[in-house]
Amino acid sequence: DDHDDDDDDDHDDDDDDDHDDDDDDDDDGAPVCFIESGCPEPPTDALDCAWLRGTMTCIEASSASCSESDTAIFDAWDKCLCEGECGEVIDTVDSVVDPLDWKDPHLSSELHTGSSMSIPGYRTDAFGKFFRFDMSDLQDSQWNKNPWDMFSPFSDMKYEWDEASSSCKPYVKYSQDANEEFVELVEIDGVDAGCAIRHGISEKYEKAANPDPNDHHYYWLEDWEHQTNPLTMLRDTRSVLRKASGAAPPTDFDGADSDITLKLKAPDGTEYTATTKLTYKKYLTASGNVDARWNKVRNLGEKCTQVPFMNKEDGSSLYAGPFSSSPPNWSDWTNTPRPTIVSPASCPRMVDGQPTPRVEKNSRQAAIATIDDKRFINAKIVRKTSAINGKEDKAGYIEGMAQMKGCKLYVDGLFTADGEALCTNMNYGSDKEVPIKEPHCSYPDLKETAEEMTASLEKMKNGFSPTDATLLLPYVGSDAWGSCSFLIDQALTFKDVPKTIKTMSCSDDWGTDAWLADPCCNWMLSETQCCAPREVNVMVPEASVDTDRLADYCASDVAQLTVAIYASKQFVETKKDSVDPTYGCVGDRTSDLQKYEVLQDAAKTCADELYGTYDHSTNQHKSSKVCTKDTDCHSGTCAAAASGETIRYCQTSMIGEHSAKCLMKEFLTIPLAQAKLKEITANGNLRASMEDVGDGILSIAGREMCTGPDGWNYDPNWKTCKGGWNDDTNQWEDAWNYETGMCDEYWCDDRDDCRDKCLNSNAVCNTDPWNDSIDESACLNGDLNNKFCAMCWSGDTNCHEVSQAPKCYHDKRIWDQWHATEFGEWTDTLCTDLMGADAVVETETCDSDFCPQSCQLPTATSAALCINAGGICDSIGYTDIYGCFVEKSRNGDCWSDIDYVEVEHAECHGSTTCEGFSTETDCDGDDSCWWDTWTEQRHYHEHWLEVTRHNWQPFCKYDTNFESLAEAEAGCPAGTTPQLSETKTNRCQHDQMCFSSDIAKADCEDWDNMSSATDDHFSATGDCWCQDTGEINTGLTAESTCVDYGGTCNAHDSANDGDCAGITSRDSCNDSDKGCWFDQKCHWNRATHVNWDSDMNLCRVNSQSMWGTLAEQAAFASECNSFSEGGTWALKMAKQFEEGRFYTEELCTAGVCDQDPGGWMGLTDEECVNTESCSDWNCNGCERDWDNVNSHSAPDSICWAAAANQTHCTDKYSGTWTSTNNDDGDMYCLIEEHTSPERCSYIYSECSKMDYEQCGGGSANGEFDNVITKDVLYCRPTKWAECKSEEDCVAQGFCQNEWGGNALPDGWWNQDTQRHEYKDFVCVAPEINLDSAGNDQDWFSCDAYGSGWEEVEWSELGCVIKTITDESACTTLTLGDTPANAVWRPTQFDADNCYEPKKCYNGNWYNRYNQEECAKCGDQFKPLLKWSGNKWMQGEMRSMYKWKDREFTSPNSWVTEIDRWMVEDLVNEVINRLNEEVETNFVSCMYNPLINSIEKIACVCGNNRDQCDQDAVINAPTSLVDTKSYRDAKQRAGKKLGTRLEVSEKSVNNTADVKVTKGLYVPPLREGTGTADASRRPPNRDAGERKLNGDSENSLNSAECMTVVTNADNWLVGQLVGDCISLSIAEDGADTEFLTPSLLCIDTNTQIERSEVFTISGLANKEGDVYTIADDMQIIESGTQFCFNVTKSVTACPIIYASEHATATEDLASGECGLISDIVQEIAMKQGCKMGDTKSCGWLQAGSLSQAAAIGTGIIVLLVIVGCCCSSCIGAWLHPKSRAVMQKHLNKAFFSEFDKDGDGMLDKDEIKVMLEKEFGEKFSVKQLDALFSKFDKDGNGQLDFEEYKVMMRHHKVHGHPPELQNDIDPSSIELLSLKPKESSI
C-alpha cells in the first residue's frame, strides 16, 4: 500500500475515513486487482438471496448472452439461496475468505512465511491488522489460547462469599510482592469486576440453556472444568473484558505505555486505585495458582464454587439446572445452596463516571472500518489453464504474480449439472487490463518492523511473552514486510523445472491411481505401509535475476547491488529451508518437544516414592517404591514390611535433599533439565549441592502444616469445617450450614491459631498415635519400664510400637465379636478359674467395637514357666512323636495316591486272664478265651512339617506313630523317611484334659462299673446320633435306648439268617450262640467320657465342654479339680506361649531379618541368611475369592480329616461333622478353624498355601481339588501368588505392555458362576477395519469380533475373544468366508516368549508395518512387550527400629512438608522453560535470517534508503544460536542436522552466554564492473575450465564465485562450500573460554558447485575479505557438516582446497564470478542509460540480458479470479521459456537426447534441431558455421559435451554471439498467442 502522499499516521487503527472507491487511486495500491462492475458485488461473507436476484436483474438488463436452459439453473440457485433447498446445486470451493470470521487450523507456531491466504484488502497494513484483532472466543479451554490474551494483571485470585452483600466477591494479588495480601477487586480498567465475571458465566449458560449437540462447551457447567471458572476468568482478563465491554486492555507486549487502573477495596471498606500491567509472567503464576486453589475450595464445597443459578435482567430464569454433579461432601446437590446471579447484557467501561469505551489495538471494530472490498491482496484460484500447453492446475494460489503485467476479473460460477457454463465470462470490470502495482519497499518502515520483531523475539527469549510464532505474524504480514518481500519476488524470476527429489510428501493428485497406491498420500495405506522418503519427479521453482527490476529499484553501487542479489537469494532459501519437516526449524522443534515429554512423569514418580499416597488401612502415607535394601530408596531407608506382609517399601520422606536426588535422577537422561532445576531452586548456582537444591525445593514447594492423626483439621492453607462423629446420636455432625452453604466454624482460623491447636490437640499414646482409645493409664502402664520399640515412618515421628513382651495365655483367644458370640467373653473369674490366681484378662487396643481378648499369665515369662508349669508336661509323660513321611506331590492326595499298608493283627479275647496270652496255642488252651485275627489297612494322610524356621510344607504321613527315631526307623514302611512329627512341647501346649495317673487301666476302661452310684461324676450324658437320618434324635436321652433304637440282628452265616432275624434285643443278639451280630443304627455320643490313654499310660477324661464355651470349660475345670474318685485327678489346660518381640533395647536396636521385617519369626542371624524369598508375587497359586460374598465370613484356614461319615469323623478324629452349605449337601470332618500347620495333625488347608491346580487353575472347566477349597475356604486361582521355590521364582516374572499392564488379559469375571476365572489360554485375533456388522470402517479395531467387554477385549497382541473357550473354535474362526487368523495363545509368559511378539516402533508409538516396511521408514522392529524377571533373595539382618520412651502427648507435629502438587508445578516449570527455549529457538530459526536478509534488501533497494547505515546493515551477521550453556549439562544449540554447537558437560564454570552467527557471503566482482568501459563478455577462461562434480543448477552457486581461499603468496588455492560462522563465548558479560572442548559443526551448502581441483575438506580463517587455510583446526565430516573442537571464540569458514596449496605459485582455479559481474554490469548500465548516459545506452545493445528480460516482462498474463463461494476461476496464463532460466540444458541427459547417432558428439544438424526446439531459434547455415567456429575448439566439426557446455553457458547469459546478432531474423522468433483459453468448473 503506497502511502507516500499520506502525511497522517498510516497505522492509525481508528482511521474511519470513507473508502476512496474512485478508479483513479491506482497509485494507492499494492499488488492488487480492482473489481469494476455495475452489478452487485458478492458479499464478503457468503452468497445470499438478495445478491443473486440483484445480479440476475443486472444480467437481464445488460442483455448478457444467456441460453434458454439457464432459467432452470437460476431457479435452482434461487431455491437454494432464498428457500434453503440446495439439493440441486453443485457445491464449489470458497475462493476468498473473510478474515473477520477466519478460523485457520494452521494458525499455530508451525505457520511460516510461505503460507498464503486470501483476504479482503485494507486501507492500511492489511495483514498486520488481520493478525492482531481477536481471533478466538472467550478462552474456555486450556487447549484454546490466543497468545495475545495470555497476559494477566493478577498473579493469584480468590472468589469468596461476602455475607454483608450476600454475593460472591473477587479477591486478587497483582504486585507479585512476596508479602502481598489478597485485596477485594472492584473494577478492572474501569469495568466492574463482578459484572465481567457474571457476563462470562452467562455466556456459557446461554450454551447450556440451548445446547448444541455438536458443541461440548456447555459441559463445563457440571464441574466448572475446562478452565472456565471464576478464577480463570480473572486470569483471562483480556478475553473476558473484550466480551463484556467490547475491548481488551493493553499488555506489556504492546509497549511501555500499557498501565491499567484497578479499583480496590481495603478491609475497612475504603476504596482506592492502583495501576498495574498485564504481563505474561503473572499469567503463568496465576495459571499454577488457579488450578490448585480452585480444586481445593471446590472440594471443600464453598458456596461460591457451586454452579450458580442465573437469572436474566428481567428477572426470568436463564438457567436453573439440572446440576448433575457436585463436590464429594454433598449428598443432594440438586438442593445445594448456590448463589443466584443476574446475567448482564454488557459491562461498560467507566471513566470519571462516564461510559468511555476503550478502542482495542487492531480490534475488530478498527479492522472493519478500514476494509476495502474492491481490493485484493492475493488471489486464490480453483482451476487455472495454461495458454502455452493447456495444462490445468487445480486449487492453488497464483504463482509468479510479481512477474505478471496485469489481470482481468470475471465471474463464471453459475453452471449446469453437466458442467456447462452459464453466462460465461461475465465481466465484472471493463475490458481494460489492470496493471500489477510495483512494490513500495520503504527502508524506515521495514527497519521499524524489523526492530519490533527483534524486540518480540527478545521478549520470548526472556520469558516475557508466550513463545508463539503467531505473535510475529503482524510483522511478517505488515505492509512494510510485504512490500519488501514483493520487491524480492519481482527481483527474482521463478520458473518451474522438473527435478527428482527425495521426499515423504504426497506428489500425486487426490483420487488418482497413483494417489491411492502411495502410502504417503493414502492414509489408509499408511496403516500398514511405510511412507518412506522416495524419489519423485516434481516441478520446483528455480530463480533467476530480473535486471530490469533491480535497475529500477536499487542503488547504483555495484557492491550494494551484489549484496541485494545474494540477500534475496538467502531470503528465498531460508524460507524454504525453515519449514523442512525433517531438517529445518520445524523438524528440530518437533523432535525437541517430543524429547522433553518423558519428563512429565518425574514429579509423580518422586512424589509417589517420597511423599507416598495415603493408606486408609494404616492411616499412614505409604511409598509406592518397592525395595529390598536402603540403597534402593532416595530416602535412604527401605522400611520394614507392614504386619503380615513381606513386601517392603521405601520410607517416605519430606527432606528436601531426598526430593532433589530423586528429581535429578529422573532428569538424568536430559542434563539440561537438571541444569534448569538447579537454576530455579539454587538461584542459578549450577554447582549447588543436593542439599542446596533440596532447600530450594522446600522454599518453593514446602508449606507449613500440621501432621498427625487429626493434622488435616489444622491445615493453615485450606481451612476445614469443624465436625466429627457423635457417639450419642450415632451420626456425623459438623458446622456446615446447609441453608447458607457456608461453614459456621472452622477447626482453626489462621496460621498461628492452627499451629497452637495442632500442637495442643487431644493427647494420645505415642505407641499408637492413631488410636485415641488408649488412655493415659493404659499408655504409661509400666510395661517394659515405660519403654517401647518403635517403627517410625518419618524420621523420629509418626511411630508405632512393634515391641511385645513374652506372653503366656490360654489357648482360646477371643478374636472378634463372632468368637465372643460363640465362646463368650473373658472375665476375671473365668480367667483365674482356668489359668490360676495370677492370670489376668488382656484386651488389645483397636479402633473397632470389639477388641481381641485373652487370658494371660504375666508371671510366666518363658516357655517352661508357661506350658510346663509345675512340670506338668513331664509328669504326664509327653514325648516326641516320630512318623514315617513321603513327599507329597504338588496336586496329589495322600489317601488315594499312596497304597495303604496291610498290617496283620492277632489278639486273645475273653476274660482278664486271656489278655496275657500272646500265642494262639496258649489262648486256645483256656476255654474262656478265643484267638482273634484281623487285617488293618493303614493309610497315609496329609501332615504339615516345618522344613525350616516358619517354613511349613505338606507331606504324606503313614498312619502310625513312634516314640523314638529308632522305633520309627525299624517300623516305617519302605520308601518312607522317619522324621520328627511333633515335639513333646507342642503336644503338651495344645492338649487339654482332666487326668489321673493313679487309676489302673482296667478300672479306667471299666469306669462305669467302677464308679460309685453316689458319686456319679463324669456321668454318661450326651446325645444320640442316628445314621439313617443323619441327625441327633432328641427323643432318645439315655445311652441304652439309643444303642438299641432301630437296630437289626444279622447272622454271620447266611444259614442262620432266620434264627437271628427274630431277635430284637441288642444284648440277646450279641449273646446268642447262633453267630449273630447287632447292626447298630444309632450311636451315643457322651458329653464326657473316661478312657485309657495308652500313649501316656494314664486315665483321662474327655468332654465336649473342654472345648466348649469359656463358661463350659470353667465348669469342667471346677468339676475336675474337685473330683477324687479312684485316685488323684489334675487339670491340664491348653496354653500358648509367645516369645515376645523387641522387648529390650538390645533386641530392638540389634536388627531384624529383612525376610521377616515385622520380627514375627524371631529369626537369628544364621536363620536369616538361610531364609529366602522371591522378589515379587507373580507365580501361579491360589487366593481368597473376595469377589464371592460368602468368602467374607469363611475361615482363613482349617484343619480337617478325610472321614467317610460322622462316626468315622467323631470316633477316629474327634472332629465335627460339618456341612459345606453347597447345593450338593456335602459334609466334611472339621478339626479346627482359623488354625495353623503346627496345630494341625491332619489335612491343613489355606488358600495361599495351595497349588494353582487345586483351586480351579489349569483346567478349562475350573475343576477344584475338593469341596473344602471351593465351598469352605472359597479359593480361586491367581497368577499373583507367592513363589514357593527358587525354581518357580526365577522362572516367573511379569510380561508387560508399554503401559505396565498385562500383555494379555488372563482372566475375567464369569457372570454365571459369579467368580473371577483365570484362563491359561485365550483366543487372540488381529484387529481389522470392519465394524460389528461386517462393514468397512476407516480404522482398525476389535468391533468385528463382538461388542462390549463381555465378548471381546483389546490387547497389545490383538483382540481377545472371550466367547471362544477352546482351541479348535479359535483356529477355525472366520469372518464371513474369510479366515480370521486367530491364534490360541497361552496367557503365561516366560522371558523368551515375552520378547517374541514384535512390532514396528517409530519412536513415539507402535504401528502396523511389517518388518520390511519398518526398515523402509528407518524404524525399529522391536519387541512389543517387556519382561520383568524375579529374583530369589537371601535374608539380611537390618537395623530398623528405635527404642523410645512411652509418652502421652499430642500426636501432631508442626512441620514444613512438601506439597506434591507444588512439586508437579516445579517440574512443569522446568519443562516449560525447556519448551520455551525450544519455541524461542524455533521462532528465531524461522525469522532471524529473514529479518537479516530483508533489512539488507530494503537498505539497498528500498525507498528512503539514505536513512540506512549501510555499512552496519550490510555487514550485520545473522544470529543462528543465542543461548545459555550450563555446567554439567550437555546440550545442543542450533539445528540438529545443520550448523550447531554441542557443548560438553564440563565446558563452563557455571553458565555462559553462547552465540553463533553467520555472515552473508558476497563474491568479489570483476574489476571495472559497473562502468561503460567494462567488457560485455567474461574473460576467456577456456584454459582454466575445469570439470564439476555435477552440472550446475544455479550459476550463483558456481565454483568460480566461491573460489576465494588463498595461500601465503596470495594464490587462489581453495573455495568456500558454506557460510562463515562466528562463535562467541561470554560469562557475566566478559569474554571467556570453554573449560573443555565442545563440538562446533558448520553446515555446508550442497548447491554450491565443487571444483575437482580442490580435494581436501577443511576450514579457513577470515580477516576482512581475505580467506586463508586454518591448518590448526582439524575437522570431521558428518553428513553435510564440517565439525571440529573449539574452546574459545572463533570465526571459521568451511572450505575445500588443493593438496599442493602451500607450494602453489599460480591460481589453481579461476576466482572470477562471471555471472554475478555480468548481472551487476547489466543493472548498472540500465541505470546509467535511464539517467541519459549514452555510453551506458551504447553498452546495452541488442542481444544482451536486457533483451531476455524485456521478453520475460513483456508477456501479458491473463488471470481470472472471483470472490464468492459459488464462483469458479478460469485462468489462462503464460510464462515464457526464457533463456535466462534454462538450467536443464547443461546436464548430460539433455545432451544425449539430441545425440541421435550416439557418438557422444553433436553435429551442426543436431545443434540446429536443439536450438529450434528449445528456443524457437531458426539458424541459417552461415550462423551455424559461425557458432561452431567459436566453440568447436578441436575443429572436428562437432561439439563434445565439454565444448557444448561452454557454448550453452555463454548462450544462457549473452544470447547469440555478437557476430550472429545481425544475421538473425527477428520475425523468425514466434510469439505465442495471448488469447486466453476458457474453462469452467
Short mmCIF file of N, CA, C and O in Angstrom, two decimals, residues 1583-1584 1603-1607 1609-1614 1653-1654 1698 1700 1704-1712:
data_model
loop_
_atom_site.label_atom_id
_atom_site.label_comp_id
_atom_site.label_asym_id
_atom_site.label_seq_id
_atom_site.Cartn_x
_atom_site.Cartn_y
_atom_site.Cartn_z
N ALA A 1583 41.16 -21.99 -20.88
CA ALA A 1583 42.33 -22.74 -20.41
C ALA A 1583 42.14 -23.19 -18.97
O ALA A 1583 42.65 -24.23 -18.57
N GLY A 1584 41.42 -22.37 -18.22
CA GLY A 1584 41.23 -22.73 -16.81
C GLY A 1584 39.93 -23.48 -16.56
O GLY A 1584 39.55 -23.66 -15.43
N THR A 1603 35.52 -19.38 -5.15
CA THR A 1603 36.96 -19.60 -5.08
C THR A 1603 37.65 -18.33 -4.60
O THR A 1603 37.96 -17.43 -5.39
N VAL A 1604 37.86 -18.24 -3.30
CA VAL A 1604 38.43 -17.03 -2.69
C VAL A 1604 39.53 -17.36 -1.69
O VAL A 1604 40.14 -16.46 -1.11
N VAL A 1605 39.80 -18.64 -1.43
CA VAL A 1605 40.80 -19.02 -0.42
C VAL A 1605 42.20 -18.93 -1.03
O VAL A 1605 42.45 -19.48 -2.11
N THR A 1606 43.09 -18.25 -0.33
CA THR A 1606 44.45 -18.03 -0.85
C THR A 1606 45.50 -18.60 0.10
O THR A 1606 45.23 -18.82 1.29
N ASN A 1607 46.69 -18.80 -0.46
CA ASN A 1607 47.80 -19.23 0.39
C ASN A 1607 48.62 -18.01 0.81
O ASN A 1607 48.22 -16.87 0.56
N ASP A 1609 51.14 -16.75 -0.42
CA ASP A 1609 51.57 -15.92 -1.53
C ASP A 1609 50.40 -15.32 -2.30
O ASP A 1609 50.57 -14.80 -3.41
N ASN A 1610 49.23 -15.44 -1.73
CA ASN A 1610 48.02 -14.82 -2.29
C ASN A 1610 47.54 -15.49 -3.59
O ASN A 1610 46.87 -14.86 -4.40
N TRP A 1611 47.90 -16.78 -3.77
CA TRP A 1611 47.34 -17.51 -4.92
C TRP A 1611 46.07 -18.24 -4.51
O TRP A 1611 45.95 -18.74 -3.39
N LEU A 1612 45.10 -18.31 -5.43
CA LEU A 1612 43.83 -18.98 -5.15
C LEU A 1612 44.06 -20.49 -5.08
O LEU A 1612 44.47 -21.12 -6.06
N VAL A 1613 43.76 -21.06 -3.92
CA VAL A 1613 44.03 -22.50 -3.71
C VAL A 1613 42.82 -23.25 -3.15
O VAL A 1613 42.91 -24.44 -2.87
N GLY A 1614 41.70 -22.55 -2.96
CA GLY A 1614 40.53 -23.24 -2.39
C GLY A 1614 39.28 -22.42 -2.56
O GLY A 1614 39.30 -21.26 -2.98
N VAL A 1653 39.51 -29.55 -8.66
CA VAL A 1653 40.88 -29.21 -8.30
C VAL A 1653 41.07 -29.31 -6.79
O VAL A 1653 42.16 -29.61 -6.31
N PHE A 1654 40.00 -29.06 -6.06
CA PHE A 1654 40.09 -28.99 -4.60
C PHE A 1654 39.54 -30.29 -4.02
O PHE A 1654 38.36 -30.63 -4.21
N ALA A 1698 43.21 -27.40 -2.36
CA ALA A 1698 44.10 -28.29 -3.10
C ALA A 1698 45.17 -28.85 -2.19
O ALA A 1698 45.60 -28.20 -1.23
N GLU A 1700 48.24 -29.30 -2.94
CA GLU A 1700 49.50 -28.59 -3.09
C GLU A 1700 49.33 -27.10 -2.78
O GLU A 1700 50.04 -26.26 -3.34
N ALA A 1704 51.76 -23.65 -4.16
CA ALA A 1704 51.21 -23.14 -5.42
C ALA A 1704 51.84 -21.79 -5.75
O ALA A 1704 52.00 -20.92 -4.88
N THR A 1705 52.15 -21.62 -7.02
CA THR A 1705 52.73 -20.35 -7.48
C THR A 1705 51.84 -19.66 -8.49
O THR A 1705 52.27 -18.69 -9.15
N GLU A 1706 50.63 -20.17 -8.65
CA GLU A 1706 49.64 -19.53 -9.50
C GLU A 1706 48.27 -19.93 -9.03
O GLU A 1706 48.10 -20.86 -8.22
N ASP A 1707 47.24 -19.21 -9.50
CA ASP A 1707 45.88 -19.59 -9.15
C ASP A 1707 45.60 -20.99 -9.67
O ASP A 1707 45.81 -21.29 -10.85
N LEU A 1708 45.10 -21.83 -8.78
CA LEU A 1708 44.80 -23.20 -9.18
C LEU A 1708 43.43 -23.31 -9.82
O LEU A 1708 43.07 -24.36 -10.35
N ALA A 1709 42.63 -22.27 -9.74
CA ALA A 1709 41.31 -22.22 -10.38
C ALA A 1709 40.91 -20.77 -10.49
O ALA A 1709 41.44 -19.88 -9.81
N SER A 1710 39.97 -20.50 -11.37
CA SER A 1710 39.51 -19.13 -11.57
C SER A 1710 38.67 -18.69 -10.39
O SER A 1710 37.85 -19.44 -9.86
N GLY A 1711 38.86 -17.46 -10.00
CA GLY A 1711 38.06 -16.89 -8.92
C GLY A 1711 37.14 -15.80 -9.38
O GLY A 1711 36.65 -15.02 -8.55
N GLU A 1712 36.92 -15.69 -10.69
CA GLU A 1712 36.04 -14.65 -11.19
C GLU A 1712 34.61 -15.16 -11.28
O GLU A 1712 34.34 -16.15 -11.97
#
